[in-house]
Short mmCIF file of C-alpha atoms in Angstrom, two decimals:
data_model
loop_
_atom_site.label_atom_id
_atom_site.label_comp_id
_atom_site.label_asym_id
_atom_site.label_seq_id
_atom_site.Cartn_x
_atom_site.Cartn_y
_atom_site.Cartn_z
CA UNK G 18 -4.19 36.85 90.14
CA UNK G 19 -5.46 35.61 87.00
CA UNK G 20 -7.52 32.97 85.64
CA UNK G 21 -5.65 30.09 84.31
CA UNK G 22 -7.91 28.74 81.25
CA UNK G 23 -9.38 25.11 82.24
CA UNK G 24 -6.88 22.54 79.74
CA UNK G 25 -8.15 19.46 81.24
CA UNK G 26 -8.26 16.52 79.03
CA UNK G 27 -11.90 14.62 78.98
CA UNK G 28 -11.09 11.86 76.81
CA UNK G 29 -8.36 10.28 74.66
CA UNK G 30 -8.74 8.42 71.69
CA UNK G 31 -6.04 6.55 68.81
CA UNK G 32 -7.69 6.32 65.13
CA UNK G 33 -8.01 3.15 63.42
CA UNK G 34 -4.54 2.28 62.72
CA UNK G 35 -2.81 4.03 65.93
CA UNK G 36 -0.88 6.42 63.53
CA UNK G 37 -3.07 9.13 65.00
CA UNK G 38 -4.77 10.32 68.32
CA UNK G 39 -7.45 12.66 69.10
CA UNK G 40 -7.95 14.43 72.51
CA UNK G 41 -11.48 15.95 73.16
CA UNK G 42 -10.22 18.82 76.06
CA UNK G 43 -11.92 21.80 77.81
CA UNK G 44 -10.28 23.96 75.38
CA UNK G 45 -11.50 22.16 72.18
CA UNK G 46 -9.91 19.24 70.44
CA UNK G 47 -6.28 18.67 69.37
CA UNK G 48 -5.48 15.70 66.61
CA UNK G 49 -1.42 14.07 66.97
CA UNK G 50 0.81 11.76 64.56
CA UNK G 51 2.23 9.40 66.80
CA UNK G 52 5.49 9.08 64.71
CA UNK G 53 6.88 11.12 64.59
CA UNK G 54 4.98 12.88 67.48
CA UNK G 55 3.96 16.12 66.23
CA UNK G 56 0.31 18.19 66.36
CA UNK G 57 -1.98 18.01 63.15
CA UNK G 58 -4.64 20.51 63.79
CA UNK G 59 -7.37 21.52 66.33
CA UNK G 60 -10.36 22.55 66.84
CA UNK G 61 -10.27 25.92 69.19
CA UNK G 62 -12.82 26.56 71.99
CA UNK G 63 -14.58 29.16 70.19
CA UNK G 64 -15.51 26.97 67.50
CA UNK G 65 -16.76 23.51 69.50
CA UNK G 66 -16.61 24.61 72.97
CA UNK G 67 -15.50 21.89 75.46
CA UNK G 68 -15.82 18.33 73.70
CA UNK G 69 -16.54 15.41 75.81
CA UNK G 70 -15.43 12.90 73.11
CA UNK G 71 -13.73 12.98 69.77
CA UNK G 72 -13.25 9.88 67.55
CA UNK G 73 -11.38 10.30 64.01
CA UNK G 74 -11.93 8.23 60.99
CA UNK G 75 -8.47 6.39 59.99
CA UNK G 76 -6.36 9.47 58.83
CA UNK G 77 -9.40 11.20 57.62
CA UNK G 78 -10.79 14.58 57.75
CA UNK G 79 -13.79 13.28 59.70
CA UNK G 80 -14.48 13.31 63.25
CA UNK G 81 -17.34 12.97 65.86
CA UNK G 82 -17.47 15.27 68.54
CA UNK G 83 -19.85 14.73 71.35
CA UNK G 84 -20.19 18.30 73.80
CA UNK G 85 -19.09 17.58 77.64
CA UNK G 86 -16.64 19.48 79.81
CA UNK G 87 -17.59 22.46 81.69
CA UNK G 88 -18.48 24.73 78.72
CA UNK G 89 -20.07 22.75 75.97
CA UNK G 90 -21.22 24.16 72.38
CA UNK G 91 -22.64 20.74 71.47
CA UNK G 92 -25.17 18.72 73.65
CA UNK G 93 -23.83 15.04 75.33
CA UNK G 94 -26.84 13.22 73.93
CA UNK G 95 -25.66 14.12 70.40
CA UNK G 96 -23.51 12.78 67.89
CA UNK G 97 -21.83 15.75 65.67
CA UNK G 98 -20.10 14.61 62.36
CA UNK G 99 -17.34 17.54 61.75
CA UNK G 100 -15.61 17.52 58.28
CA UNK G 101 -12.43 19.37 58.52
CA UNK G 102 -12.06 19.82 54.61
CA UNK G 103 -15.18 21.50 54.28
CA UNK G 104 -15.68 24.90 53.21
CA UNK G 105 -16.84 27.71 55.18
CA UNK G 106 -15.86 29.80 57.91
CA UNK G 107 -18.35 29.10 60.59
CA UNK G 108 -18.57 26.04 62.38
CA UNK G 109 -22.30 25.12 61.36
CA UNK G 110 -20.51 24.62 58.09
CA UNK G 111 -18.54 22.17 58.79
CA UNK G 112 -21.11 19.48 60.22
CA UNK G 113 -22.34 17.53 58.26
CA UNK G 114 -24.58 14.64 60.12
CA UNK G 115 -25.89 14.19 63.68
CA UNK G 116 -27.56 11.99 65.76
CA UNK G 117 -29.30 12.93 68.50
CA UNK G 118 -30.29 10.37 71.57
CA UNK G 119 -32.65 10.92 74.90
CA UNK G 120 -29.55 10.03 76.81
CA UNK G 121 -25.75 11.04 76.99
CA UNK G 122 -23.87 9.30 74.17
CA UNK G 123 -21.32 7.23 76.06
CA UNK G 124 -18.66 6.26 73.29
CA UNK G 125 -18.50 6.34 69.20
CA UNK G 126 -16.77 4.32 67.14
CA UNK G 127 -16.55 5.05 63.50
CA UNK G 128 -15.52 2.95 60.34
CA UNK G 129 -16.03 3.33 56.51
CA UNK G 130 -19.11 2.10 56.42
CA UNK G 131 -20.58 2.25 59.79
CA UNK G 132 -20.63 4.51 63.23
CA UNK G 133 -21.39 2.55 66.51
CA UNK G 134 -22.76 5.34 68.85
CA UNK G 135 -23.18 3.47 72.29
CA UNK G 136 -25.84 5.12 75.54
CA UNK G 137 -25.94 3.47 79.24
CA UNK G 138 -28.81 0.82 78.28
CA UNK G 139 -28.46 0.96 74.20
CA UNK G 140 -25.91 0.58 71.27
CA UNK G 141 -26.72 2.16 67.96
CA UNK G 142 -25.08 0.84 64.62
CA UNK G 143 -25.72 2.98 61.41
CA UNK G 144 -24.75 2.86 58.43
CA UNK G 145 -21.84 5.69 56.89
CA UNK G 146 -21.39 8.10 55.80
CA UNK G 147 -23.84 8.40 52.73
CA UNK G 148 -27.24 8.53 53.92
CA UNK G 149 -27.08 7.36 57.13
CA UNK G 150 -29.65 4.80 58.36
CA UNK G 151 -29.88 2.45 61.41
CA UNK G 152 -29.18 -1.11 60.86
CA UNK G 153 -29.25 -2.45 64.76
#
């Protein structure tokens, strides 16, 4: 008997506008359109590992990732900023910001101009995407 590859979904997300939805899975990440219902990319195991949580900017080629599930690339206590329309071929090339915490980031929330990273006892709100500094 074989192994069935683990394709358990850890979290769920809609974008901004709900015309879009991200799930963060043990098998990467997969990105919808809602209407019609149809798949717009992924991100394979091999390049992010297991994602705990995925958030996408509006309709954008940005997303945070946050490492979870059973085999993780990416830490839990960090925030990974992956741009989708960057060039390159390995996945280091395509981040483009983190944040790294002492504790396991809990949710993200992104906008235009900020990211809202939020821990058990804190909430972080920085400012986005251009030179990213904390403002509470």
């Amino acid at each position: 008997m074989t192994q069935q590859p683990l394709r358990g979904v850890t979290s769920l997300h809609f974008n901004q506008d709900q015309s879009c939805f991200c799930c963060a899975m043990e098998t990467g990440v997969r990105i919808y359109n809602v209407e019609p219902l149809m798949e717009k990319g992924h991100l394979d195991h091999e390049q992010v590992g297991s994602v705990g949580l995925v958030e996408m900017l509006h309709r954008s080629n940005l997303l945070a990732l946050v490492g979870g599930g059973s085999s993780p690339k990416f830490s839990e206590i960090s925030v990974l900023i992956w741009d989708d329309a960057r060039e390159g071929k390995d996945s280091k090339d395509k981040l483009v910001l983190e944040f790294t915490f002492t504790k396991p980031v809990l949710a993200v929330r992104m906008r235009h101009d900020k990211i809202v990273i939020v821990l058990r006892n804190r909430i972080y709100v920085y400012s986005f995407p251009d030179s990213p500094r904390k403002l509470f």
